Short mmCIF file of C-alpha atoms and ligand atoms in Angstrom, two decimals:
data_model
loop_
_atom_site.label_atom_id
_atom_site.label_comp_id
_atom_site.label_asym_id
_atom_site.label_seq_id
_atom_site.Cartn_x
_atom_site.Cartn_y
_atom_site.Cartn_z
CA UNK L 1 40.03 55.00 -50.54
CA UNK L 2 38.48 52.50 -49.05
CA UNK L 3 38.67 54.41 -45.56
CA UNK L 4 36.08 57.01 -46.67
CA UNK L 5 34.27 54.54 -48.28
CA UNK L 6 33.96 52.83 -44.79
CA UNK L 7 33.04 55.82 -43.07
CA UNK L 8 29.60 56.34 -46.22
CA UNK L 9 28.38 52.97 -45.23
CA UNK L 10 28.37 52.91 -41.76
CA UNK L 11 27.62 56.31 -40.99
CA UNK L 12 25.25 57.81 -43.00
CA UNK L 13 23.45 54.59 -43.65
CA UNK L 14 22.09 52.23 -41.75
CA UNK L 15 22.84 51.27 -38.12
CA UNK L 16 21.56 48.85 -35.71
CA UNK L 17 18.45 49.10 -33.63
CA UNK L 18 19.11 49.99 -30.26
CA UNK L 19 19.24 46.48 -27.96
CA UNK L 20 19.35 48.19 -24.72
CA UNK L 21 20.01 44.79 -21.23
CA UNK L 22 17.27 46.24 -18.98
CA UNK L 23 17.36 46.71 -15.44
CA UNK L 24 14.33 46.39 -14.00
CA UNK L 25 15.59 42.59 -13.04
CA UNK L 26 18.29 44.28 -10.60
CA UNK L 27 18.34 45.66 -7.78
CA UNK L 28 20.27 48.44 -6.07
CA UNK L 29 20.35 49.54 -2.30
CA UNK L 30 20.77 53.83 -1.75
CA UNK L 31 23.09 52.58 0.71
CA UNK L 32 26.07 49.65 1.22
CA UNK L 33 27.39 48.71 4.00
CA UNK L 34 30.76 46.70 4.93
CA UNK L 35 30.09 43.05 4.88
CA UNK L 36 31.67 41.60 8.05
CA UNK L 37 31.12 38.40 9.98
CA UNK L 38 28.61 37.23 7.61
CA UNK L 39 25.91 40.20 7.46
CA UNK L 40 25.70 43.84 6.68
CA UNK L 41 27.13 46.74 9.39
CA UNK L 42 26.70 50.72 9.11
CA UNK L 43 30.22 52.08 8.95
CA UNK L 44 31.87 53.35 12.86
CA UNK L 45 31.57 56.33 11.79
CA UNK L 46 29.12 57.28 9.22
CA UNK L 47 30.53 58.41 5.48
CA UNK L 48 29.81 57.68 2.85
CA UNK L 49 30.19 58.12 -0.53
CA UNK L 50 29.35 57.82 -4.00
CA UNK L 51 29.38 55.52 -6.94
CA UNK L 52 28.66 56.49 -10.38
CA UNK L 53 27.20 55.42 -13.80
CA UNK L 54 30.78 56.95 -15.82
CA UNK L 55 28.18 56.42 -18.68
CA UNK L 56 26.29 59.02 -16.72
CA UNK L 57 27.30 60.58 -14.16
CA UNK L 58 24.35 60.51 -12.32
CA UNK L 59 24.42 58.26 -8.80
CA UNK L 60 23.72 54.78 -7.88
CA UNK L 61 24.46 53.76 -4.74
CA UNK L 62 26.64 55.19 -1.22
CA UNK L 63 29.03 53.33 -0.18
CA UNK L 64 30.28 52.62 3.38
CA UNK L 65 34.22 54.36 3.97
CA UNK L 66 35.47 51.80 6.04
CA UNK L 67 37.79 53.39 8.68
CA UNK L 68 40.97 51.69 10.42
CA UNK L 69 38.06 50.24 12.84
CA UNK L 70 36.56 49.26 10.66
CA UNK L 71 39.57 46.57 9.02
CA UNK L 72 39.66 45.90 12.26
CA UNK L 73 37.14 44.52 13.08
CA UNK L 74 36.66 43.03 9.95
CA UNK L 75 40.60 41.40 10.47
CA UNK L 76 39.46 39.76 13.93
CA UNK L 77 36.07 39.11 12.46
CA UNK L 78 38.38 37.11 9.29
CA UNK L 79 40.58 35.35 12.53
CA UNK L 80 38.27 34.61 14.61
CA UNK L 81 35.88 32.76 11.20
CA UNK L 82 40.20 31.30 10.37
CA UNK L 83 40.60 29.65 13.87
CA UNK L 84 37.44 28.41 15.10
CA UNK L 85 35.81 27.47 11.52
CA UNK L 86 37.39 27.33 8.01
CA UNK L 87 41.30 26.26 9.82
CA UNK L 88 39.74 22.87 10.73
CA UNK L 89 37.09 22.15 7.39
CA UNK L 90 38.10 19.95 5.37
CA UNK L 91 39.08 20.39 1.94
CA UNK L 92 36.46 18.95 0.80
CA UNK L 93 33.67 20.76 2.31
CA UNK L 94 35.79 23.90 1.44
CA UNK L 95 35.02 22.30 -2.02
CA UNK L 96 31.81 22.63 -1.06
CA UNK L 97 30.76 26.17 -0.51
CA UNK L 98 33.03 27.26 -3.25
CA UNK L 99 30.44 24.82 -6.26
CA UNK L 100 27.65 26.34 -4.10
CA UNK L 101 29.63 29.97 -4.72
CA UNK L 102 30.09 29.39 -8.14
CA UNK L 103 26.44 28.17 -9.54
CA UNK L 104 24.70 30.74 -7.12
CA UNK L 105 26.85 32.90 -9.25
CA UNK L 106 26.19 31.39 -12.04
CA UNK L 107 22.32 32.20 -11.71
CA UNK L 108 21.99 36.01 -10.44
CA UNK L 109 24.45 35.84 -14.05
CA UNK L 110 22.27 38.46 -16.14
CA UNK L 111 21.60 40.70 -12.85
CA UNK L 112 25.68 40.70 -12.25
CA UNK L 113 26.70 41.72 -15.86
CA UNK L 114 24.43 44.42 -15.86
CA UNK L 115 25.25 46.30 -12.67
CA UNK L 116 28.69 45.08 -13.30
CA UNK L 117 28.51 47.48 -17.17
CA UNK L 118 26.87 50.07 -15.28
CA UNK L 119 29.05 50.90 -12.27
CA UNK L 120 32.40 50.63 -14.44
CA UNK L 121 30.91 51.59 -18.15
CA UNK L 122 32.34 48.21 -19.67
CA UNK L 123 29.61 46.87 -22.10
CA UNK L 124 27.19 44.48 -21.81
CA UNK L 125 28.35 42.08 -24.32
CA UNK L 126 32.37 42.34 -22.33
CA UNK L 127 30.78 41.96 -18.70
CA UNK L 128 28.21 39.32 -19.60
CA UNK L 129 30.16 36.25 -21.75
CA UNK L 130 33.98 37.40 -19.69
CA UNK L 131 33.60 38.91 -17.00
CA UNK L 132 31.05 37.43 -15.16
CA UNK L 133 31.69 33.55 -16.77
CA UNK L 134 35.25 33.65 -15.93
CA UNK L 135 34.48 34.98 -12.43
CA UNK L 136 32.07 31.41 -11.75
CA UNK L 137 34.89 29.76 -13.31
CA UNK L 138 37.27 30.16 -10.70
CA UNK L 139 35.18 29.19 -8.11
CA UNK L 140 34.24 26.40 -9.88
CA UNK L 141 38.14 25.49 -10.94
CA UNK L 142 39.61 26.02 -6.96
CA UNK L 143 36.30 24.45 -5.91
CA UNK L 144 37.52 21.02 -7.36
CA UNK L 145 41.64 21.88 -5.37
CA UNK L 146 40.06 23.03 -2.26
CA UNK L 147 40.37 18.35 -1.30
CA UNK L 148 43.90 18.25 -3.73
CA UNK L 149 45.84 20.14 -2.87
CA UNK L 150 48.68 17.80 -1.14
CA UNK L 151 48.26 16.59 -5.05
CA UNK L 152 49.52 19.94 -6.16
CA UNK L 153 52.62 19.67 -4.35
CA UNK L 154 53.67 16.23 -4.26
CA UNK L 155 55.64 14.80 -0.68
CA UNK L 156 54.69 18.66 0.81
CA UNK L 157 53.16 19.59 3.13
CA UNK L 158 50.34 22.32 2.54
CA UNK L 159 49.31 24.88 4.72
CA UNK L 160 47.18 27.72 5.06
CA UNK L 161 48.77 30.96 6.10
CA UNK L 162 45.90 32.63 8.17
CA UNK L 163 44.16 36.38 7.20
CA UNK L 164 45.02 37.19 3.75
CA UNK L 165 44.19 41.09 2.75
CA UNK L 166 42.83 41.58 -0.74
CA UNK L 167 43.34 44.16 -2.64
CA UNK L 168 41.82 45.31 -6.08
CA UNK L 169 41.40 47.21 -8.88
CA UNK L 170 38.30 48.67 -11.00
CA UNK L 171 38.72 47.13 -14.89
CA UNK L 172 37.70 43.23 -14.04
CA UNK L 173 35.67 44.20 -10.26
CA UNK L 174 33.74 40.63 -9.97
CA UNK L 175 36.36 38.76 -11.89
CA UNK L 176 39.19 40.59 -9.45
CA UNK L 177 37.71 39.36 -6.14
CA UNK L 178 36.48 35.77 -7.96
CA UNK L 179 39.92 36.04 -9.04
CA UNK L 180 41.71 36.45 -5.64
CA UNK L 181 38.97 34.58 -3.20
CA UNK L 182 38.32 31.47 -4.62
CA UNK L 183 42.11 30.24 -4.51
CA UNK L 184 42.56 31.95 -0.56
CA UNK L 185 39.62 30.19 0.27
CA UNK L 186 40.10 26.68 -1.12
CA UNK L 187 44.09 27.39 0.14
CA UNK L 188 41.40 27.63 3.81
CA UNK L 189 42.26 31.04 4.06
CA UNK L 190 39.76 33.89 5.41
CA UNK L 191 39.34 36.57 3.39
CA UNK L 192 39.32 40.85 4.50
CA UNK L 193 38.83 42.25 0.56
CA UNK L 194 38.45 45.65 -0.57
CA UNK L 195 37.26 46.62 -3.61
CA UNK L 196 38.54 49.84 -5.51
CA UNK L 197 36.76 52.70 -4.69
CA UNK L 198 34.49 53.47 -8.57
CA UNK L 199 33.60 50.31 -8.61
CA UNK L 200 32.54 48.44 -5.26
CA UNK L 201 28.58 47.05 -6.72
CA UNK L 202 29.11 44.04 -7.49
CA UNK L 203 31.60 43.14 -4.92
CA UNK L 204 28.23 43.83 -2.32
CA UNK L 205 26.59 41.20 -4.36
CA UNK L 206 29.25 39.05 -3.96
CA UNK L 207 28.84 38.90 -0.66
CA UNK L 208 24.67 38.17 -0.76
CA UNK L 209 26.01 35.07 -2.61
CA UNK L 210 28.12 33.86 0.47
CA UNK L 211 25.63 35.14 3.17
CA UNK L 212 22.88 33.03 0.71
CA UNK L 213 25.04 30.07 0.13
CA UNK L 214 25.51 29.80 4.24
CA UNK L 215 29.82 30.39 4.04
CA UNK L 216 29.94 30.46 7.44
CA UNK L 217 30.05 34.30 9.44
CA UNK L 218 34.10 35.49 9.10
CA UNK L 219 35.18 33.13 6.33
CA UNK L 220 34.72 36.60 3.48
CA UNK L 221 34.60 40.14 4.58
CA UNK L 222 34.01 42.62 2.25
CA UNK L 223 35.21 46.47 3.61
CA UNK L 224 34.85 49.18 1.02
CA UNK L 225 37.09 52.65 0.25
CA UNK L 226 39.71 54.32 -0.80
CA UNK L 227 43.13 54.26 -0.31
CA UNK L 228 43.33 53.92 2.96
CA UNK L 229 41.28 52.10 4.19
CA UNK L 230 43.16 49.46 2.31
CA UNK L 231 46.53 51.09 3.84
CA UNK L 232 44.79 49.89 6.14
CA UNK L 233 44.59 46.34 5.60
CA UNK L 234 47.89 45.99 4.51
CA UNK L 235 49.90 47.74 7.78
CA UNK L 236 47.33 45.61 9.75
CA UNK L 237 48.96 43.37 12.70
CA UNK L 238 47.80 40.12 12.27
CA UNK L 239 47.08 40.03 8.64
CA UNK L 240 48.90 37.00 7.47
CA UNK L 241 49.45 37.74 3.34
CA UNK L 242 48.70 40.89 1.59
CA UNK L 243 47.40 40.17 -2.23
CA UNK L 244 47.40 43.75 -3.99
CA UNK L 245 46.41 44.32 -7.93
CA UNK L 246 46.33 47.71 -10.12
CA UNK L 247 49.40 50.69 -10.42
CA UNK L 248 53.00 49.96 -9.79
CA UNK L 249 53.08 52.91 -8.35
CA UNK L 250 50.53 51.85 -5.08
CA UNK L 251 52.66 48.45 -5.20
CA UNK L 252 55.70 49.88 -4.76
CA UNK L 253 54.69 51.70 -1.59
CA UNK L 254 52.65 47.78 -0.63
CA UNK L 255 56.50 46.76 -1.39
CA UNK L 256 57.87 48.54 1.13
CA UNK L 257 55.55 48.96 3.78
CA UNK L 258 55.20 45.12 4.04
CA UNK L 259 59.82 45.11 4.24
CA UNK L 260 60.92 44.16 6.95
CA UNK L 261 58.10 42.30 8.12
CA UNK L 262 56.49 38.40 7.98
CA UNK L 263 54.04 38.33 5.59
CA UNK L 264 54.08 36.69 2.14
CA UNK L 265 52.36 38.47 -0.99
CA UNK L 266 51.67 39.31 -4.25
CA UNK L 267 51.54 41.97 -6.22
CA UNK L 268 49.76 41.95 -10.23
CA UNK L 269 50.48 45.13 -10.94
CA UNK L 270 50.87 47.56 -14.99
CA UNK L 271 51.97 46.61 -17.90
CA UNK L 272 52.34 48.33 -21.42
CA UNK L 273 52.34 45.19 -24.03
CA UNK L 274 53.39 44.57 -27.42
CA UNK L 275 51.28 42.96 -29.77
CA UNK L 276 54.01 41.64 -32.76
CA UNK L 277 52.95 41.61 -36.09
CA UNK L 278 55.04 39.75 -38.30
CA UNK L 279 54.50 39.98 -42.49
CA UNK L 280 53.67 36.60 -42.62
CA UNK L 281 50.67 36.33 -40.52
CA UNK L 282 47.13 35.94 -40.84
CA UNK L 283 46.63 39.97 -41.99
CA UNK L 284 42.90 40.30 -40.86
CA UNK L 285 42.91 38.12 -38.01
CA UNK L 286 45.79 40.22 -36.62
CA UNK L 287 43.29 43.20 -37.30
CA UNK L 288 41.34 42.00 -34.94
CA UNK L 289 43.30 40.79 -32.51
CA UNK L 290 45.04 44.62 -32.38
CA UNK L 291 41.36 45.99 -32.16
CA UNK L 292 41.04 42.87 -29.37
CA UNK L 293 44.45 43.65 -27.68
CA UNK L 294 43.65 47.37 -27.21
CA UNK L 295 39.97 48.80 -27.16
CA UNK L 296 38.58 45.80 -25.63
CA UNK L 297 36.95 46.74 -21.96
CA UNK L 298 37.90 50.95 -23.23
CA UNK L 299 41.59 49.39 -22.82
CA UNK L 300 41.30 49.09 -19.27
CA UNK L 301 43.51 46.21 -19.68
CA UNK L 302 46.60 46.23 -17.01
CA UNK L 303 47.49 43.18 -19.95
CA UNK L 304 45.82 44.94 -22.61
CA UNK L 305 47.94 45.24 -26.91
CA UNK L 306 49.05 48.72 -25.86
CA UNK L 307 51.81 48.71 -28.75
CA UNK L 308 52.25 47.58 -31.98
CA UNK L 309 54.99 46.09 -32.72
CA UNK L 310 54.84 45.35 -36.65
CA UNK L 311 57.38 44.46 -39.45
CA UNK L 312 57.71 46.98 -41.93
CA UNK L 313 56.70 45.09 -45.33
CA UNK L 314 53.32 45.13 -43.92
CA UNK L 315 53.14 48.30 -42.57
CA UNK L 316 50.14 50.25 -44.25
CA UNK L 317 48.48 46.82 -44.72
CA UNK L 318 48.00 46.99 -41.37
CA UNK L 319 47.14 50.11 -40.24
CA UNK L 320 45.20 50.73 -43.38
CA UNK L 321 42.79 47.92 -42.70
CA UNK L 322 42.98 48.70 -38.94
CA UNK L 323 41.76 51.77 -39.60
CA UNK L 324 39.35 50.87 -41.54
CA UNK L 325 38.64 48.53 -38.55
CA UNK L 326 38.53 51.83 -36.42
CA UNK L 327 35.47 53.04 -38.67
CA UNK L 328 32.77 50.67 -37.75
CA UNK L 329 33.45 50.30 -34.08
CA UNK L 330 30.34 51.35 -31.63
CA UNK L 331 31.16 53.60 -28.76
CA UNK L 332 28.47 54.75 -26.46
CA UNK L 333 25.70 53.12 -23.80
CA UNK L 334 27.44 49.85 -22.55
CA UNK L 335 24.25 47.88 -21.57
CA UNK L 336 23.38 48.06 -25.67
CA UNK L 337 24.32 44.64 -26.78
CA UNK L 338 25.77 46.49 -30.18
CA UNK L 339 28.21 48.66 -28.18
CA UNK L 340 31.98 47.82 -28.81
CA UNK L 341 33.41 50.14 -26.34
CA UNK L 342 31.82 51.94 -23.12
CA UNK L 343 32.22 54.45 -20.98
CA UNK L 344 35.49 55.34 -19.67
CA UNK L 345 35.50 54.55 -16.01
CA UNK L 346 36.62 57.79 -14.30
CA UNK L 347 36.18 61.22 -14.59
CA UNK L 348 40.07 60.65 -13.31
CA UNK L 349 40.94 58.09 -15.76
CA UNK L 350 39.78 59.80 -18.69
CA UNK L 351 41.58 62.29 -17.74
CA UNK L 352 44.88 60.50 -17.47
CA UNK L 353 44.40 59.48 -21.08
CA UNK L 354 42.95 61.95 -22.04
CA UNK L 355 46.27 63.55 -20.65
CA UNK L 356 49.12 61.51 -23.03
CA UNK L 357 47.27 62.46 -26.07
CA UNK L 358 49.03 65.87 -25.64
CA UNK L 359 51.74 64.35 -24.82
CA UNK L 360 51.80 61.84 -27.75
CA UNK L 361 51.88 64.60 -30.16
CA UNK L 362 54.34 67.68 -27.82
CA UNK L 363 55.91 64.30 -28.79
CA UNK L 364 55.57 64.36 -32.04
CA UNK L 365 53.43 60.94 -33.20
CA UNK L 366 50.45 61.29 -35.35
CA UNK L 367 47.64 60.38 -34.25
CA UNK L 368 44.62 59.28 -35.69
CA UNK L 369 41.16 58.70 -33.67
CA UNK L 370 37.98 57.47 -35.15
CA UNK L 371 35.22 59.96 -36.57
CA UNK L 372 32.47 58.07 -34.12
CA UNK L 373 29.68 60.24 -32.60
CA UNK L 374 30.13 60.21 -28.59
CA UNK L 375 27.41 60.96 -25.83
CA UNK L 376 27.00 64.72 -24.61
CA UNK L 377 27.06 62.50 -20.73
CA UNK L 378 29.48 60.57 -19.40
CA UNK L 379 32.99 59.56 -20.12
CA UNK L 380 33.94 57.91 -23.17
CA UNK L 381 37.25 57.95 -25.71
CA UNK L 382 37.50 57.51 -29.64
CA UNK L 383 39.56 54.73 -29.89
CA UNK L 384 43.24 56.13 -30.80
CA UNK L 385 46.56 55.01 -32.82
CA UNK L 386 49.97 56.45 -33.04
CA UNK L 387 52.07 56.50 -35.17
CA UNK L 388 55.39 57.47 -35.60
CA UNK L 389 56.63 57.38 -32.20
CA UNK L 390 59.75 55.95 -31.14
CA UNK L 391 61.23 53.78 -28.25
CA UNK L 392 61.66 56.32 -25.97
CA UNK L 393 58.41 58.37 -25.97
CA UNK L 394 56.60 58.40 -23.12
CA UNK L 395 53.42 56.20 -24.68
CA UNK L 396 55.94 54.16 -25.78
CA UNK L 397 57.00 53.79 -22.71
CA UNK L 398 54.14 54.45 -19.35
CA UNK L 399 50.91 52.87 -19.31
CA UNK L 400 47.90 55.02 -20.32
CA UNK L 401 45.12 52.41 -19.65
CA UNK L 402 42.87 53.33 -22.34
CA UNK L 403 41.92 52.97 -25.44
CA UNK L 404 45.52 54.74 -27.13
CA UNK L 405 47.32 52.47 -28.98
CA UNK L 406 50.32 53.22 -31.15
CA UNK L 407 52.33 51.90 -33.43
CA UNK L 408 56.07 50.49 -33.78
CA UNK L 409 58.32 49.25 -37.21
CA UNK L 410 60.52 46.33 -36.97
CA UNK L 411 62.57 44.50 -39.99
CA UNK L 412 64.04 41.82 -38.84
CA UNK L 413 63.07 39.53 -36.03
CA UNK L 414 65.52 40.47 -32.64
CA UNK L 415 64.88 44.25 -33.66
CA UNK L 416 61.12 43.01 -32.39
CA UNK L 417 62.00 41.05 -30.00
CA UNK L 418 64.23 44.09 -28.30
CA UNK L 419 61.82 46.62 -28.77
CA UNK L 420 58.99 44.06 -27.37
CA UNK L 421 61.38 44.12 -24.41
CA UNK L 422 62.60 47.89 -24.56
CA UNK L 423 60.48 49.00 -21.16
CA UNK L 424 59.80 48.40 -17.79
CA UNK L 425 56.84 46.31 -17.53
CA UNK L 426 56.15 42.84 -18.12
CA UNK L 427 53.12 41.32 -17.89
CA UNK L 428 52.00 40.74 -22.02
CA UNK L 429 52.41 39.67 -24.83
CA UNK L 430 51.08 39.14 -28.42
CA UNK L 431 53.11 37.83 -31.00
CA UNK L 432 50.94 36.61 -34.90
CA UNK L 433 53.12 34.86 -37.98
CA UNK L 434 52.93 31.58 -39.23
CA UNK L 435 55.46 29.53 -38.03
CA UNK L 436 55.20 27.96 -34.85
CA UNK L 437 59.57 27.91 -35.10
CA UNK L 438 59.14 31.82 -35.30
CA UNK L 439 56.06 32.08 -31.75
CA UNK L 440 58.69 29.54 -29.65
CA UNK L 441 61.80 31.60 -30.51
CA UNK L 442 59.85 35.05 -29.25
CA UNK L 443 57.48 33.41 -26.15
CA UNK L 444 60.63 32.10 -25.16
CA UNK L 445 62.54 35.83 -24.85
CA UNK L 446 59.98 37.54 -24.24
CA UNK L 447 60.69 38.64 -21.11
CA UNK L 448 56.23 38.47 -19.88
CA UNK L 449 54.22 37.42 -17.72
CA UNK L 450 51.60 35.65 -20.54
CA UNK L 451 52.05 35.65 -24.44
CA UNK L 452 49.63 34.82 -26.66
CA UNK L 453 50.19 33.06 -30.51
CA UNK L 454 47.42 34.04 -32.63
CA UNK L 455 45.43 35.34 -30.25
CA UNK L 456 45.30 38.22 -27.67
CA UNK L 457 43.47 38.28 -24.26
CA UNK L 458 42.64 35.07 -24.02
CA UNK L 459 42.18 34.40 -19.94
CA UNK L 460 40.83 30.86 -17.96
CA UNK L 461 41.55 30.20 -14.88
CA UNK L 462 43.60 27.04 -15.15
CA UNK L 463 46.58 29.00 -16.34
CA UNK L 464 48.72 30.81 -14.15
CA UNK L 465 49.16 34.73 -14.18
CA UNK L 466 50.85 37.06 -13.13
CA UNK L 467 54.56 39.68 -14.01
CA UNK L 468 58.47 39.97 -14.71
CA UNK L 469 60.29 43.75 -14.10
CA UNK L 470 58.03 45.93 -12.34
CA UNK L 471 54.66 44.01 -13.73
CA UNK L 472 54.43 42.34 -10.55
CA UNK L 473 55.89 39.51 -7.98
CA UNK L 474 53.70 36.28 -7.34
CA UNK L 475 51.64 34.46 -10.20
CA UNK L 476 47.77 33.70 -9.53
CA UNK L 477 45.54 31.30 -10.95
CA UNK L 478 45.95 28.15 -12.08
CA UNK L 479 48.04 25.70 -10.11
CA UNK L 480 50.74 27.91 -9.15
CA UNK L 481 48.12 30.32 -7.99
CA UNK L 482 47.17 27.90 -4.88
CA UNK L 483 50.58 28.19 -3.98
CA UNK L 484 50.54 31.30 -3.27
CA UNK L 485 47.90 30.80 -0.58
CA UNK L 486 50.16 28.01 0.41
CA UNK L 487 53.82 28.05 3.79
CA UNK L 488 54.61 24.50 2.10
CA UNK L 489 55.78 21.70 4.80
CA UNK L 490 58.58 19.43 4.92
P1 NAP N 501 45.13 51.50 -8.06
O1 NAP N 501 45.08 53.12 -8.21
O2 NAP N 501 46.54 50.96 -7.82
O3 NAP N 501 44.03 50.95 -6.66
C1 NAP N 501 43.77 49.70 -6.38
C2 NAP N 501 44.18 49.16 -5.52
O4 NAP N 501 44.33 49.84 -4.41
C3 NAP N 501 42.81 50.02 -5.38
O5 NAP N 501 41.64 49.79 -4.67
C4 NAP N 501 42.85 51.10 -4.54
O6 NAP N 501 41.68 51.82 -3.20
C5 NAP N 501 43.45 50.83 -3.64
N1 NAP N 501 44.82 51.52 -3.56
C6 NAP N 501 45.33 53.16 -3.84
N2 NAP N 501 46.48 53.43 -2.88
C7 NAP N 501 46.29 52.18 -1.99
C8 NAP N 501 47.24 51.67 -0.76
N3 NAP N 501 48.09 53.31 -0.69
N4 NAP N 501 47.11 51.42 -0.39
C9 NAP N 501 46.82 50.39 -0.21
N5 NAP N 501 45.51 50.20 -1.46
C10 NAP N 501 45.63 51.10 -2.27
O7 NAP N 501 44.88 50.52 -9.19
P2 NAP N 501 43.58 51.41 -10.04
O8 NAP N 501 44.18 52.63 -10.46
O9 NAP N 501 42.81 51.04 -9.48
O10 NAP N 501 43.72 49.33 -11.16
C11 NAP N 501 44.75 50.22 -12.47
C12 NAP N 501 45.90 49.83 -11.98
O11 NAP N 501 46.22 48.51 -12.14
C13 NAP N 501 46.29 49.29 -14.12
O12 NAP N 501 47.90 50.28 -13.84
C14 NAP N 501 46.70 48.08 -13.92
O13 NAP N 501 47.86 47.73 -15.33
C15 NAP N 501 46.19 47.44 -12.53
N6 NAP N 501 46.02 45.76 -12.85
C16 NAP N 501 46.91 44.89 -13.05
C17 NAP N 501 46.31 43.88 -12.84
C18 NAP N 501 46.69 42.54 -12.82
O14 NAP N 501 46.71 41.73 -13.34
N7 NAP N 501 49.06 42.55 -13.06
C19 NAP N 501 45.16 43.97 -13.57
C20 NAP N 501 44.45 44.32 -13.33
C21 NAP N 501 44.24 46.07 -12.98
P3 NAP N 501 41.02 53.32 -4.83
O15 NAP N 501 39.94 52.37 -6.26
O16 NAP N 501 40.44 54.18 -3.43
O17 NAP N 501 41.75 54.06 -5.20
MG1 MG N 502 30.69 52.81 -10.70
#
């Protein structure tokens, strides 16, 4: 069988020589304070938590744990910068700062990519080729809008909101920070941002960029910490808008605490996207799309193609080719340029994923994992697929956020569509077919914010992003993303 021959060729034959990115060009401090009013300051109470490298379980640095008082200091600095400087500055001048930030990020791209992979576990190829260039691209893109806001909203007067609180997750740490900060600043707001607990390091490096770019003190403040630090931002009375990206569970808590206030909000939450392969699709390309859709970034992607819906007549072929391809994926050192699948971000996330592997098997699905070896230290999950699953199974309905794919089949377009829409989520989806008409039909009827045709997981700052149903509220990115940071007056 071809699966076995591939295994033989890869596992018993030659291997790539290790090609690790060096770490001698980066500097990680032993302790990081909070970035408030343009400087790094100690937290009010002397409390720090460790950030570890999930590939080795070794500590990288100690990060300040911000209290409610620290959040208040940050909001006050943001308010002062808003009234005193930023809201008075012309759009053209705000744009100059954003361009400068983007250029410094590009100059420091190698350092950022290395730290992102060390701290978060993602393969260096991804942080180098996707996360960091896209983060800089968001600053470039929104820099261009800063002096053109009135053209984005004809016959309306766009007015900034004030102080914006932003809370982000660990799966794309720097990219999420850029995605949130760039449009907020372009629209004339000031910011208090909290990165995720396990991945604060590139946010601290980004703070250095703001300082080096000469951004006026207080325009962006970064407070590190855990859930309660995030909650203190959400509940602060002088915050005008909350932008949150994270789990649906925390999104609901935030939505409840904002109900009845006049704070604006956007919520970018979880997903359970269907990748739909029709029999007339280019199968080999579709298999690459499936691999990219779910194994990319260890499946730590809100819009991951975590469900595969494949038309029955090609299901055997697709699954066979997918298993062959899985055998060639290299899992291991995130800093190695050959690595396809890096480390799971934290012990807690690995536990969640493993609990779903047990749930899937207990539900009667058949599990298949690739045969590759994994390092002894660190948090790892081999690429995994489940076949023989049914629509009501938890592994089909719930977000796993790991390299785990649930595979189902369908016969007609309508059946594929019904199954695709039958989850509480609606963030993204993918359609693979040779027929343009099928693409249009499916994309109109799949209830999801982003749908890719004959590709998957492609991102661009010019394109809006956001969810239907439990995947969120509002849109970020592109011109739509400006509206989320403005009041439009007549
Ligand atoms: P999470 O647990 O919801 O955490 C997200 C952020 O919120 C973190 O900074 C977290 O701090 C903070 N937080 C936790 N409890 C809070 C509270 N009560 N009030 C305010 N903030 C609070 O999500 P995650 O595990 O980091 O990220 C994975 C989730 O994000 C997945 O569900 C994924 O689908 C979703 N996601 C969505 C998108 C999108 O665009 N739709 C993009 C990326 C990820 P700690 O880190 O200290 O817990
Ligand atoms: Mg870490």
